[in-house]
JSON list of C-alpha atoms in Angstrom, two decimals:
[
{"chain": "A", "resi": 1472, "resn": "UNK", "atom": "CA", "xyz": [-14.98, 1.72, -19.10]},
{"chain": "A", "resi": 1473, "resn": "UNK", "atom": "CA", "xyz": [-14.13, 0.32, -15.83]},
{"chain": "A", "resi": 1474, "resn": "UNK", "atom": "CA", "xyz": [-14.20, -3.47, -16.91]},
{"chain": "A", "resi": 1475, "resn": "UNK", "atom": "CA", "xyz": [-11.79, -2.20, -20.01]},
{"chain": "A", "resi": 1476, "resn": "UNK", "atom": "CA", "xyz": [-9.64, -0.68, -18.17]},
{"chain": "A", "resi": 1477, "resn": "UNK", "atom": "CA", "xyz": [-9.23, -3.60, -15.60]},
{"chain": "A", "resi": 1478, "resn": "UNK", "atom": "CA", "xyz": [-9.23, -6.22, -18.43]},
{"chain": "A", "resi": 1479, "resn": "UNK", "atom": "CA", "xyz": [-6.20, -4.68, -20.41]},
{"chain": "A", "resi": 1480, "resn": "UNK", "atom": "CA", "xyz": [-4.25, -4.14, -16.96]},
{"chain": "A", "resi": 1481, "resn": "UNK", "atom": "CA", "xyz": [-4.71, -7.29, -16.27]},
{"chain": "A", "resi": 1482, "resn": "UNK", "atom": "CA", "xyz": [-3.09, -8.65, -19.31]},
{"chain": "A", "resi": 1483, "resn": "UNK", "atom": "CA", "xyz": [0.32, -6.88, -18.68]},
{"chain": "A", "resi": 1484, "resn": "UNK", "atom": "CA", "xyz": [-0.08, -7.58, -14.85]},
{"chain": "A", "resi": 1485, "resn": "UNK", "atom": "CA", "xyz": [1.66, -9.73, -12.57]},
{"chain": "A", "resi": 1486, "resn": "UNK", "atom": "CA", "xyz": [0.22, -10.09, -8.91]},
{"chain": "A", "resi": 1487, "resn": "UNK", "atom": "CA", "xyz": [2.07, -12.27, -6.61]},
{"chain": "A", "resi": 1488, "resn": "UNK", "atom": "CA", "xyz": [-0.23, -13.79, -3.77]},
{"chain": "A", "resi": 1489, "resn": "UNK", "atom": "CA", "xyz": [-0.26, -16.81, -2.03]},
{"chain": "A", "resi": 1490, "resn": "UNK", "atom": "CA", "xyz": [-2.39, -19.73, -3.91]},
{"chain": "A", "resi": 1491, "resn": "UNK", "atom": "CA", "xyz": [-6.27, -18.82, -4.17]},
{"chain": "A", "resi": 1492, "resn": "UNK", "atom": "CA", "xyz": [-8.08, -22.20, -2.06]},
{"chain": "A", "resi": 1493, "resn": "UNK", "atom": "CA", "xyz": [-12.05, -21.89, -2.34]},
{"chain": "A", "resi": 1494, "resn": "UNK", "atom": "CA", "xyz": [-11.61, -20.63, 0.95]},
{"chain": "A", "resi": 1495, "resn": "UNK", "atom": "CA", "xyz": [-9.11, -18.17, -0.15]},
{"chain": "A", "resi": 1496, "resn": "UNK", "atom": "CA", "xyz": [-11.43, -16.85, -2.79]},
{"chain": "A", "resi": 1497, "resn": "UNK", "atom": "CA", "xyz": [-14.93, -17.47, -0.09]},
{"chain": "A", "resi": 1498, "resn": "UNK", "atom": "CA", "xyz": [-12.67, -14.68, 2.01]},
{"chain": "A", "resi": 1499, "resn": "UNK", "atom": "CA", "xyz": [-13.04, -11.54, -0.58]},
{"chain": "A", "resi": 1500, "resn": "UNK", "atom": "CA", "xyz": [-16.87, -11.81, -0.27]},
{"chain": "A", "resi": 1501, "resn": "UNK", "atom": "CA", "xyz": [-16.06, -9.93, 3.17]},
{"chain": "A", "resi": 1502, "resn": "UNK", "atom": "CA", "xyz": [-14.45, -7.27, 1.56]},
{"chain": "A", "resi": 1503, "resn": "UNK", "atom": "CA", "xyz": [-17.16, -3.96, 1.53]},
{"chain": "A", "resi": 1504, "resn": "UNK", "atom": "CA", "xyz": [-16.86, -1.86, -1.77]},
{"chain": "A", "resi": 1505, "resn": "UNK", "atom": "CA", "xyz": [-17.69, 1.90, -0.05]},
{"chain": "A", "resi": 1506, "resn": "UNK", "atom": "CA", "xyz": [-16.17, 3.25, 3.13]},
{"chain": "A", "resi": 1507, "resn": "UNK", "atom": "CA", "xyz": [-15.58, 6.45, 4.86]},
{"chain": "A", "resi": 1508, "resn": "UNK", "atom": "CA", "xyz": [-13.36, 8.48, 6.97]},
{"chain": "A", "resi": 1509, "resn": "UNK", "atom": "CA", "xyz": [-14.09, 10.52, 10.86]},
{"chain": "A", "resi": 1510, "resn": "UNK", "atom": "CA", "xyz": [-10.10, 12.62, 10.11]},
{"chain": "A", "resi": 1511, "resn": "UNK", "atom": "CA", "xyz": [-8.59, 10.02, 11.83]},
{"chain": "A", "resi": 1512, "resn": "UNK", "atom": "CA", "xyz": [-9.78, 6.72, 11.17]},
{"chain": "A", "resi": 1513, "resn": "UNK", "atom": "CA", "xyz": [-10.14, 3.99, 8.52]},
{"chain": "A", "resi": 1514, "resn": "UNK", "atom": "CA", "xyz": [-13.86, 2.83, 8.25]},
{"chain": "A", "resi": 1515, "resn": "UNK", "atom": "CA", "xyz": [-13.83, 0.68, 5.08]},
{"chain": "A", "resi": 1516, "resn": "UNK", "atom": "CA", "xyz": [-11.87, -2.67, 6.15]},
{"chain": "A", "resi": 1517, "resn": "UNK", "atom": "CA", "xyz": [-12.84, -5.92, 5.36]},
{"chain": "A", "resi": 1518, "resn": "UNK", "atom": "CA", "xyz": [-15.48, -7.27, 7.90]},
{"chain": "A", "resi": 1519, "resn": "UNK", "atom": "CA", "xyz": [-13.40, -9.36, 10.11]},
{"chain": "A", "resi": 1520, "resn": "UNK", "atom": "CA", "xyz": [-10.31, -6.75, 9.59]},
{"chain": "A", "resi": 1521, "resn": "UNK", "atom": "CA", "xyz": [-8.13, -9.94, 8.76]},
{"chain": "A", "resi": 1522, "resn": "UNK", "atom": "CA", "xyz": [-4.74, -9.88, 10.15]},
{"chain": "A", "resi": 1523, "resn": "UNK", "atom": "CA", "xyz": [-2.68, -13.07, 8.72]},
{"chain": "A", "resi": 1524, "resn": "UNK", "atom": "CA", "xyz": [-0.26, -15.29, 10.26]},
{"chain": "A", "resi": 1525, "resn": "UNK", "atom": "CA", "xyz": [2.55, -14.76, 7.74]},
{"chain": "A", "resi": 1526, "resn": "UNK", "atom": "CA", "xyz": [3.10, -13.17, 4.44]},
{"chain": "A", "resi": 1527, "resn": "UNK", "atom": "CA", "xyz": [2.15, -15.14, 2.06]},
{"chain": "A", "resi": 1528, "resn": "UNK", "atom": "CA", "xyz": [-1.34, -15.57, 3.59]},
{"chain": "A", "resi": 1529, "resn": "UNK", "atom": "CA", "xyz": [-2.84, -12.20, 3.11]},
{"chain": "A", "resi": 1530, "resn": "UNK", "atom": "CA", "xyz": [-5.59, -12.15, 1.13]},
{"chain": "A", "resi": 1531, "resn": "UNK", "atom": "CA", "xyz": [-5.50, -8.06, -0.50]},
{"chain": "A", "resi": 1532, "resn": "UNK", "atom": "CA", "xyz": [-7.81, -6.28, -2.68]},
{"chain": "A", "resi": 1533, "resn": "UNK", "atom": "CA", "xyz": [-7.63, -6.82, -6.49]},
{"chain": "A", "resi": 1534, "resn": "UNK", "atom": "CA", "xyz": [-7.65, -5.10, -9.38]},
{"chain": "A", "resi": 1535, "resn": "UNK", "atom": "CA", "xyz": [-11.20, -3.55, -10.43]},
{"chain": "A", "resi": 1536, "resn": "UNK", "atom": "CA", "xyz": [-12.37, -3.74, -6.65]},
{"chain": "A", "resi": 1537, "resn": "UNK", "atom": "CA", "xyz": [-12.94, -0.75, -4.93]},
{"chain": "A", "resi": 1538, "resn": "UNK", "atom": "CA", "xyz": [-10.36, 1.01, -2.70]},
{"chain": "A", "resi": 1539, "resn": "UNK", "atom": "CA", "xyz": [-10.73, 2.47, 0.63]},
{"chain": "A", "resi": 1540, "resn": "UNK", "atom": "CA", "xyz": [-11.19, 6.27, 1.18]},
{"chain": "A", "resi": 1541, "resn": "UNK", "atom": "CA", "xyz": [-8.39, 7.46, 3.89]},
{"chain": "A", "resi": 1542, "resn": "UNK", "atom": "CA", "xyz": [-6.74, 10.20, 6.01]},
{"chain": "A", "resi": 1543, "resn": "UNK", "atom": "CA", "xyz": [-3.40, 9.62, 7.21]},
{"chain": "A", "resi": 1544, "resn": "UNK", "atom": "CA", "xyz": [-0.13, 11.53, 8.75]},
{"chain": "A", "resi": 1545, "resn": "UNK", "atom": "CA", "xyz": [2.49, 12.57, 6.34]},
{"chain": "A", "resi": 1546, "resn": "UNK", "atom": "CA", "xyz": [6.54, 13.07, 7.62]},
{"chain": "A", "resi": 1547, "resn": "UNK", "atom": "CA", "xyz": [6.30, 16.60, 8.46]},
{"chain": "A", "resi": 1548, "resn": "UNK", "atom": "CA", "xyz": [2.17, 15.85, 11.02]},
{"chain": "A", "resi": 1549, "resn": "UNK", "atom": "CA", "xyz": [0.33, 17.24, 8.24]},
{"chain": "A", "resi": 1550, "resn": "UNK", "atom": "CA", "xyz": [-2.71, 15.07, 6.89]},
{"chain": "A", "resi": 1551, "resn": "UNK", "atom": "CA", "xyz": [-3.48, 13.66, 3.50]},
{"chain": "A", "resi": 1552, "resn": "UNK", "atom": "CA", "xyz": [-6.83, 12.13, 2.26]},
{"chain": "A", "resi": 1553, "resn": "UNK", "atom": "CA", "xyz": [-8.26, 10.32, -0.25]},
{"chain": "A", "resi": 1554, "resn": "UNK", "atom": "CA", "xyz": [-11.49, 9.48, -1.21]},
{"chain": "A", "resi": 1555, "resn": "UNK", "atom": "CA", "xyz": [-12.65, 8.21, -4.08]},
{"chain": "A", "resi": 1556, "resn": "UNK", "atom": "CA", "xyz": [-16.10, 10.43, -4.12]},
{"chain": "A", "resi": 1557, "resn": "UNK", "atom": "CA", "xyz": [-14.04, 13.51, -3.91]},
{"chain": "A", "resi": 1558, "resn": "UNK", "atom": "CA", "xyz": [-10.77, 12.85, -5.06]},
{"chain": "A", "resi": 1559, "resn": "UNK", "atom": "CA", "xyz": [-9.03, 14.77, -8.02]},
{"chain": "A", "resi": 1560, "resn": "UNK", "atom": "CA", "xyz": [-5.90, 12.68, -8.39]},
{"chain": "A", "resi": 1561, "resn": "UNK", "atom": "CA", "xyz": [-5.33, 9.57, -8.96]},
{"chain": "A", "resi": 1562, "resn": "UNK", "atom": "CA", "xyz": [-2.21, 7.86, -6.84]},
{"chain": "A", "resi": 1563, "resn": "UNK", "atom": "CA", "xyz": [0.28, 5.29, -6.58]},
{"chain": "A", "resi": 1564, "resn": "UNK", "atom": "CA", "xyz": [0.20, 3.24, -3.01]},
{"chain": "A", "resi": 1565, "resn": "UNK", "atom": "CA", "xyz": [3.26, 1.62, -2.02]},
{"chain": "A", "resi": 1566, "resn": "UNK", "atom": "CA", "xyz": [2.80, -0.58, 1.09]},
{"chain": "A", "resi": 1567, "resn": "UNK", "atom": "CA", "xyz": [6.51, -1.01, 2.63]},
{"chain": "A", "resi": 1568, "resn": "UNK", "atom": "CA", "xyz": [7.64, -2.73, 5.87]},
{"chain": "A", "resi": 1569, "resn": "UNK", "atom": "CA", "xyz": [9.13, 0.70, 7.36]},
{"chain": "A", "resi": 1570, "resn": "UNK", "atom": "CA", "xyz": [12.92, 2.02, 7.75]},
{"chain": "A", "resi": 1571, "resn": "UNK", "atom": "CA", "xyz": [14.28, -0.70, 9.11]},
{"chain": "A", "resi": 1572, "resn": "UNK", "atom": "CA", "xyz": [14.22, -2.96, 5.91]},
{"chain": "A", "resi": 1573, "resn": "UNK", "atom": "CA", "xyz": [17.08, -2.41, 3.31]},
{"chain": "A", "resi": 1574, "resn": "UNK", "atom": "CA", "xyz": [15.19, -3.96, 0.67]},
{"chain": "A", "resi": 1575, "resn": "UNK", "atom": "CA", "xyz": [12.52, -1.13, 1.32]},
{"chain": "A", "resi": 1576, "resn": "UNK", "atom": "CA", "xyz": [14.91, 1.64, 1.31]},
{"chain": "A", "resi": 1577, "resn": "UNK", "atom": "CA", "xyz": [16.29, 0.01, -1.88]},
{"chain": "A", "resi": 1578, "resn": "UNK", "atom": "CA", "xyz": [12.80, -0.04, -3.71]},
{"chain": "A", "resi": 1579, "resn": "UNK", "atom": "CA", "xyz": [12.40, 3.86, -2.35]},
{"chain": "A", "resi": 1580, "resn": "UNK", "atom": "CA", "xyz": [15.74, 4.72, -3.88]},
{"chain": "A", "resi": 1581, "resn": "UNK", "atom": "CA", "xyz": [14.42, 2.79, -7.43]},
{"chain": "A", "resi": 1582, "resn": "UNK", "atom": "CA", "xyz": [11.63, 4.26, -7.62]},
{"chain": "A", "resi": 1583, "resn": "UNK", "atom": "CA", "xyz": [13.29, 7.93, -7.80]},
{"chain": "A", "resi": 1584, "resn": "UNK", "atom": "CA", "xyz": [13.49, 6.61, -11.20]},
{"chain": "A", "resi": 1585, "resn": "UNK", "atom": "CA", "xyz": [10.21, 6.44, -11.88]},
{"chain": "A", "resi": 1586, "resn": "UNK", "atom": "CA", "xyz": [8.40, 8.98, -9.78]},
{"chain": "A", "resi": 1587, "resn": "UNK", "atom": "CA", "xyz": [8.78, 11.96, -12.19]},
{"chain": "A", "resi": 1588, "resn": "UNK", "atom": "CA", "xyz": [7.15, 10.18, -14.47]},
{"chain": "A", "resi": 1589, "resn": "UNK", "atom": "CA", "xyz": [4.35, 9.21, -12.55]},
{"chain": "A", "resi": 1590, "resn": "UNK", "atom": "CA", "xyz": [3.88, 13.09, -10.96]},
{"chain": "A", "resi": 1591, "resn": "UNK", "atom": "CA", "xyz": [3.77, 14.30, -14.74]},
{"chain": "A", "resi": 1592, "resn": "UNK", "atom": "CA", "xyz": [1.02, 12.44, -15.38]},
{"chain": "A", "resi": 1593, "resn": "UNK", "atom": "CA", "xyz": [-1.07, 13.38, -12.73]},
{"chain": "A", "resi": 1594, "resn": "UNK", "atom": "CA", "xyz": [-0.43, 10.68, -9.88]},
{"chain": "A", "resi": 1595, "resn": "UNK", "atom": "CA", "xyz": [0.54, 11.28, -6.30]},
{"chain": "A", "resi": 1596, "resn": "UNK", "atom": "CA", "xyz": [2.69, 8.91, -5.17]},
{"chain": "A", "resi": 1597, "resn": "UNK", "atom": "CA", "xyz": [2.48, 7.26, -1.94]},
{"chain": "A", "resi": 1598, "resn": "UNK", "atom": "CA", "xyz": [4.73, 5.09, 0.58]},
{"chain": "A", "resi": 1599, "resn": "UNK", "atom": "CA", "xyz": [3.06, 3.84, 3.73]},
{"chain": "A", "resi": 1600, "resn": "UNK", "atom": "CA", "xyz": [4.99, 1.61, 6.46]},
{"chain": "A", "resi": 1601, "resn": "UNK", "atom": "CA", "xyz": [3.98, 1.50, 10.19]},
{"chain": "A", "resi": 1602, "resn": "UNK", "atom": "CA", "xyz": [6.34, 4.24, 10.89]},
{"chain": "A", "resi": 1603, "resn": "UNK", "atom": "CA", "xyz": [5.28, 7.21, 13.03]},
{"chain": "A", "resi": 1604, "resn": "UNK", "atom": "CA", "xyz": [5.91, 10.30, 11.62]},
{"chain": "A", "resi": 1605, "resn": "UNK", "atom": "CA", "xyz": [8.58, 10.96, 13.43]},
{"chain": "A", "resi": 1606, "resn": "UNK", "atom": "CA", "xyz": [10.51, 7.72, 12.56]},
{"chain": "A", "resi": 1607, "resn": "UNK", "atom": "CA", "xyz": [9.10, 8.82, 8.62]},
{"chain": "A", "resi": 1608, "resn": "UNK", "atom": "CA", "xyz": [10.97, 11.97, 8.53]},
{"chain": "A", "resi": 1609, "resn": "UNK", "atom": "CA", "xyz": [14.23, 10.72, 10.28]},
{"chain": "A", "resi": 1610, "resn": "UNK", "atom": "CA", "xyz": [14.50, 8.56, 7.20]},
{"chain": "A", "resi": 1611, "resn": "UNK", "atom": "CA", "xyz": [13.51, 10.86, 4.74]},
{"chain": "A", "resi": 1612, "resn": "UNK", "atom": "CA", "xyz": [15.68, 13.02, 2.65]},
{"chain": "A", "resi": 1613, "resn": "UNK", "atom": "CA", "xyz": [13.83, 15.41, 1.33]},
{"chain": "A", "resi": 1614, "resn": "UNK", "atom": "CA", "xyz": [16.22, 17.18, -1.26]},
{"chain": "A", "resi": 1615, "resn": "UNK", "atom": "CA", "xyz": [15.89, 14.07, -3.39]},
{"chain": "A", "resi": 1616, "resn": "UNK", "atom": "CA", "xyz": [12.56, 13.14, -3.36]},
{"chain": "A", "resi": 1617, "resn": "UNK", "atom": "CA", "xyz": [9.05, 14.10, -4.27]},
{"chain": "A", "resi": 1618, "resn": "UNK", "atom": "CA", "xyz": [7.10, 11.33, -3.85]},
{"chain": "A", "resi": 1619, "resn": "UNK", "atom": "CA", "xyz": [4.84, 11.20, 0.10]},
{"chain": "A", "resi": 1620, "resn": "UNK", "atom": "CA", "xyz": [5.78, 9.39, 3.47]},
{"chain": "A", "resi": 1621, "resn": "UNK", "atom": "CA", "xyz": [2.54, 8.26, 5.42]},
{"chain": "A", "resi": 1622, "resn": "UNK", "atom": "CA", "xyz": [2.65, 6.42, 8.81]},
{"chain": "A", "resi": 1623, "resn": "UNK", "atom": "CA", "xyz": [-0.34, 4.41, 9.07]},
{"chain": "A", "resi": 1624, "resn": "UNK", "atom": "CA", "xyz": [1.00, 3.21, 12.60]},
{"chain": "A", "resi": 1625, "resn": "UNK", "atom": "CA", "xyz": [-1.94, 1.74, 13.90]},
{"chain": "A", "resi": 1626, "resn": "UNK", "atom": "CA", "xyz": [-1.86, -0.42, 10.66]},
{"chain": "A", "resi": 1627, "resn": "UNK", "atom": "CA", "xyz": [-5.98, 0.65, 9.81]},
{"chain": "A", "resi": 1628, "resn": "UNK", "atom": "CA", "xyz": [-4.88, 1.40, 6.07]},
{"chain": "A", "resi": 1629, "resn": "UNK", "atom": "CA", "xyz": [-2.75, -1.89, 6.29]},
{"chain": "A", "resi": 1630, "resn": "UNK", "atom": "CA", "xyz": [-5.47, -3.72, 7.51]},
{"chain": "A", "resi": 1631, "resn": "UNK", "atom": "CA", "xyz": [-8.59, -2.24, 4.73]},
{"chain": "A", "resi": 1632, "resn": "UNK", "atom": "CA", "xyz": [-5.87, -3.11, 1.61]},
{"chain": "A", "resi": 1633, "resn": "UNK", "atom": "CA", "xyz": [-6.02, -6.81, 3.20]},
{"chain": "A", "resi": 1634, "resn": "UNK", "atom": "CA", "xyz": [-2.00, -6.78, 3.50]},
{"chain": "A", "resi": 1635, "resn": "UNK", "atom": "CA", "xyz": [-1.91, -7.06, 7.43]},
{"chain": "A", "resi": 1636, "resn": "UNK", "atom": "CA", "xyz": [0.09, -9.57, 9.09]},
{"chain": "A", "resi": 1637, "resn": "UNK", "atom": "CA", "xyz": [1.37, -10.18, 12.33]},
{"chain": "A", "resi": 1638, "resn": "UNK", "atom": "CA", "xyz": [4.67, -11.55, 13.55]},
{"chain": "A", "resi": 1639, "resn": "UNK", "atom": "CA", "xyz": [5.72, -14.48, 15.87]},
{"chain": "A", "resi": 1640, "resn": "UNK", "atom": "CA", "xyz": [7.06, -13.16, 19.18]},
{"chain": "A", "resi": 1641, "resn": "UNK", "atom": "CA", "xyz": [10.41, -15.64, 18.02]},
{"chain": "A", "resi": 1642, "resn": "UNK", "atom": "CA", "xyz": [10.30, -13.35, 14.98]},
{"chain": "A", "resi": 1643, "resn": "UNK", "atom": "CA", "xyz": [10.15, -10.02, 17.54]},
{"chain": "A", "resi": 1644, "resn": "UNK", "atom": "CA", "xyz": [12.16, -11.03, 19.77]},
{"chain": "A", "resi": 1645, "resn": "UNK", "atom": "CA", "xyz": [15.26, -11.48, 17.19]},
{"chain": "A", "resi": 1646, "resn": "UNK", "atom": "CA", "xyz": [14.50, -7.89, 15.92]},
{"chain": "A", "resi": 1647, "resn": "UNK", "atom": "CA", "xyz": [14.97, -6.95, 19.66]},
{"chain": "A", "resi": 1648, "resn": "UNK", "atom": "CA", "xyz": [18.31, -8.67, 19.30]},
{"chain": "A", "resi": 1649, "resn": "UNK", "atom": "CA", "xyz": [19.04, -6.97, 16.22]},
{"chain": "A", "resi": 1650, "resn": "UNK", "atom": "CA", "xyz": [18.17, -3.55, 17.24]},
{"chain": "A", "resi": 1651, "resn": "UNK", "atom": "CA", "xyz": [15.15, -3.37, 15.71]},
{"chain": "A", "resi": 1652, "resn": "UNK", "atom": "CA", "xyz": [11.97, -2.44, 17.99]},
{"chain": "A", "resi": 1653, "resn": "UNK", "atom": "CA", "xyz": [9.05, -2.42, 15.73]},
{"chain": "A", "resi": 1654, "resn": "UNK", "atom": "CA", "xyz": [7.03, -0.70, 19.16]},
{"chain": "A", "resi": 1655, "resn": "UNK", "atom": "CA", "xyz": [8.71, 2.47, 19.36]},
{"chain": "A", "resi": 1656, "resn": "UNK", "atom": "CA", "xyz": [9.06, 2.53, 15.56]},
{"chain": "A", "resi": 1657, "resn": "UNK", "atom": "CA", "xyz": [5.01, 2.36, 15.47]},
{"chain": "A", "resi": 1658, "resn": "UNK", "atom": "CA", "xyz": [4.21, 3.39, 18.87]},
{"chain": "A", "resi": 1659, "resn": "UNK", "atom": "CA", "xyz": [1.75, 0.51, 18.35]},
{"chain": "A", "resi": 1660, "resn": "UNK", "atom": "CA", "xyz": [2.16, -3.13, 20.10]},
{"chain": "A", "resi": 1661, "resn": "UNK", "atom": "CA", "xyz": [0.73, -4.65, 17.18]},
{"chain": "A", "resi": 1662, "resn": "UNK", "atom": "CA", "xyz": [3.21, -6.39, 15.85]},
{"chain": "A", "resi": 1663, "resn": "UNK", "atom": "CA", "xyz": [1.96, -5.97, 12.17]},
{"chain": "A", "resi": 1664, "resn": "UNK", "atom": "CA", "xyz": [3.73, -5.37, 9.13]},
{"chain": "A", "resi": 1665, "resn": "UNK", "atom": "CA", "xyz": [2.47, -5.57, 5.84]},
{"chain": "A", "resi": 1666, "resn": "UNK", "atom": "CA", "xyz": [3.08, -7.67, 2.98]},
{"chain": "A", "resi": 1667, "resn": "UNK", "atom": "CA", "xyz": [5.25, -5.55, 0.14]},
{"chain": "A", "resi": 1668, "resn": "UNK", "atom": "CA", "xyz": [2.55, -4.09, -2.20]},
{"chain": "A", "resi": 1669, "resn": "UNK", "atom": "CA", "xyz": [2.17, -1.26, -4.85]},
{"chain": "A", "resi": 1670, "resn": "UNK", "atom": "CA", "xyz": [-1.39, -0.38, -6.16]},
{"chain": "A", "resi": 1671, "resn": "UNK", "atom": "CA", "xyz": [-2.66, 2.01, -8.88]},
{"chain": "A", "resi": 1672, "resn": "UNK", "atom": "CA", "xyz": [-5.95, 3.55, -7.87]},
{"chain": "A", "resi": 1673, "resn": "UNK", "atom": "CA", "xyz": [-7.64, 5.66, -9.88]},
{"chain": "A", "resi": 1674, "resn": "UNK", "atom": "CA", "xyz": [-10.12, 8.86, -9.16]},
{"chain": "A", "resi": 1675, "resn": "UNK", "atom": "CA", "xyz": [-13.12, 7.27, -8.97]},
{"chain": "A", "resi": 1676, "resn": "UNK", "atom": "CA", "xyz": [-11.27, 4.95, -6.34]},
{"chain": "A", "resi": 1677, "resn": "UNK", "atom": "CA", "xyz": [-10.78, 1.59, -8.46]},
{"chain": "A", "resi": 1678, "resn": "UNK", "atom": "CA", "xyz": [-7.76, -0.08, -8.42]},
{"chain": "A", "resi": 1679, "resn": "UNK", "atom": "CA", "xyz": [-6.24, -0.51, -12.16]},
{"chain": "A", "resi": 1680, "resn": "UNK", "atom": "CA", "xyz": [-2.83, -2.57, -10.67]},
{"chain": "A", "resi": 1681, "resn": "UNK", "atom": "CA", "xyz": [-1.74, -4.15, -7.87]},
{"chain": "A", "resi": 1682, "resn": "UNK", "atom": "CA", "xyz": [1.50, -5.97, -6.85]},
{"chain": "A", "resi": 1683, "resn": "UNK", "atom": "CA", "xyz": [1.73, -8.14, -4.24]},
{"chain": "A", "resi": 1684, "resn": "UNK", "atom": "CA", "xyz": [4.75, -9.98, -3.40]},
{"chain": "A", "resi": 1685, "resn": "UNK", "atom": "CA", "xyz": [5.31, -12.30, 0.09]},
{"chain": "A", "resi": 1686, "resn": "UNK", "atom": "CA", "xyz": [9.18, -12.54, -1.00]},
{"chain": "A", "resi": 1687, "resn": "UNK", "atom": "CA", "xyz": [9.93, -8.88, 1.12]},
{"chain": "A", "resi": 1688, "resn": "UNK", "atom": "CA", "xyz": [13.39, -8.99, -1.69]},
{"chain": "A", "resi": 1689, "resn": "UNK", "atom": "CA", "xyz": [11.19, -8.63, -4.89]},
{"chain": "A", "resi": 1690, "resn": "UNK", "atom": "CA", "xyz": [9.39, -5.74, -5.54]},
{"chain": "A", "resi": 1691, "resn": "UNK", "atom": "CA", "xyz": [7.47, -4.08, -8.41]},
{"chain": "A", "resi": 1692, "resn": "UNK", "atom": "CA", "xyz": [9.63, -2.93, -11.39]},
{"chain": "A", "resi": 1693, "resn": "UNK", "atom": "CA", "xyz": [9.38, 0.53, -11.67]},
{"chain": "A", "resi": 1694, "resn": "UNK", "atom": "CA", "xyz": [9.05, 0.50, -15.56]},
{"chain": "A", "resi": 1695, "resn": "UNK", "atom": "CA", "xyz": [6.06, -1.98, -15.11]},
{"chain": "A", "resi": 1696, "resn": "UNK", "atom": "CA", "xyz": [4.69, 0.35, -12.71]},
{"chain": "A", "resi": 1697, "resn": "UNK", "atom": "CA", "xyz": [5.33, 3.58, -15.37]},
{"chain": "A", "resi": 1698, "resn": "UNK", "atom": "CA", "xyz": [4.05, 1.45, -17.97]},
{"chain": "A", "resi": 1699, "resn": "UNK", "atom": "CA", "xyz": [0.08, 0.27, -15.88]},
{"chain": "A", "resi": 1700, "resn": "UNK", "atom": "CA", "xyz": [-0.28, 3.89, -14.41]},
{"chain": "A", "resi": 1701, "resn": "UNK", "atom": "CA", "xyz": [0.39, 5.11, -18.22]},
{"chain": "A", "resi": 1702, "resn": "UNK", "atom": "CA", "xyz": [-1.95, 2.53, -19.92]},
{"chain": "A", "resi": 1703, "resn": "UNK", "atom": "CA", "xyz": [-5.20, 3.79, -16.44]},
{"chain": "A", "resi": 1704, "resn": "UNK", "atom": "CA", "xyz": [-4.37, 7.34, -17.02]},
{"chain": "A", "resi": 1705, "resn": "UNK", "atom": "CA", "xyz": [-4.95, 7.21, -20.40]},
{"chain": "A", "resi": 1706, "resn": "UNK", "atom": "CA", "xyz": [-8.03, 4.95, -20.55]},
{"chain": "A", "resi": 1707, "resn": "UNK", "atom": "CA", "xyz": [-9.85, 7.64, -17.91]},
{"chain": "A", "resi": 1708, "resn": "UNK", "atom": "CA", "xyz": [-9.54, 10.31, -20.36]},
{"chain": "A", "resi": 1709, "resn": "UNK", "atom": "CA", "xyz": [-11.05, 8.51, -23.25]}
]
């Protein structure tokens, strides 16, 4: 059912990456299919935990490969895990650049839209930026939503989705200038963010959808999204 379910998500999918080169595609050979998790860390990455140079040169995981199993900080400290030999949920993974970015806090507000939805049928829904918790629940109001911060501030869960890249120190420097300090946001010196990206994973850990999207404006449509969790949710109870 697996290969069904991937092939008819994949006919109503569109996932924005950069251009696939043969070196491009030679790069998700390094990506391992099983992983676990010590509480704290991410153990399934791929093997050379690739961080990229820019956006539009990550290479992420696809649809109908396997996703990581995880444990990271929510808003309010405590933990949340998922693993795909254990897991009873399925969820929905947004991958956002953090508070700073009003196109992110514009997708977060859209997707209020959608999230119901998405709960009802059995997902959890999931935002992680580089955020500390801290910085997650001074942007969070929680009267209006239901969906789940996660600060994956050393970027490990960043890094395993293949969505890591770093920026220029021009590129820090003018967020210094424009307030922005990406360090005590993180608490990391890292410098990553991650390239815009939703994914629909399912119990058994595969991913049904993904959307990846370099242009940090455009982001999934929340209908779209509705629509691919609706069409994996229902093909895992046939």
């Amino acid at each position: 059912m697996t290969s069904l379910r991937t092939l008819v998500l994949l006919a109503i999918v569109i996932t924005l990456v950069s251009a696939c080169s043969e070196s491009d595609s030679e790069e998700y050979a390094d990506f391992a299919l099983s992983g676990s998790t010590d509480n704290s860390t991410i153990t399934f990455v791929s093997r050379d935990q690739r961080v990229a140079a820019a956006g539009d040169e990550v290479v992420p995981l696809l649809p109908g490969m396997t996703a990581p199993a995880f444990v990271l900080q929510t808003a309010d400290g405590s933990e949340y895990s998922f693993d795909p030999a254990t897991a009873k949920r399925p969820i929905v993974l947004t991958f956002y650049r953090g508070g700073f970015c009003p196109y992110c806090n514009r997708h977060l507000a859209s997707m209020r839209h959608a999230e119901m939805e998405l709960i009802e049928m059995g997902y959890d829904v999931l935002f992680v930026s580089m955020d500390k918790p801290e910085i997650l629940r001074s942007n969070l109001d929680l009267e209006a939503v239901r969906y789940t911060l996660l600060s994956d501030a050393s970027a490990s869960l960043t890094r395993a989705f293949g969505l890591a890249y770093r920026l220029s120190d021009d590129t820090i420097a003018r967020y210094m200038k424009s307030g922005i300090d990406l360090e005590e946001d993180s608490g990391y010196t890292h410098h990553i963010l991650p390239t815009p990206a939703t994914f629909v994973v399912g119990t058994d850990g595969v991913i049904d959808f993904s959307y990846v999207n370099p242009n940090i404006r455009e982001r999934v449509n929340p209908e779209l999204l509705v629509l691919a969790a609706r069409l994996a949710s229902e093909d895992q109870t046939d």
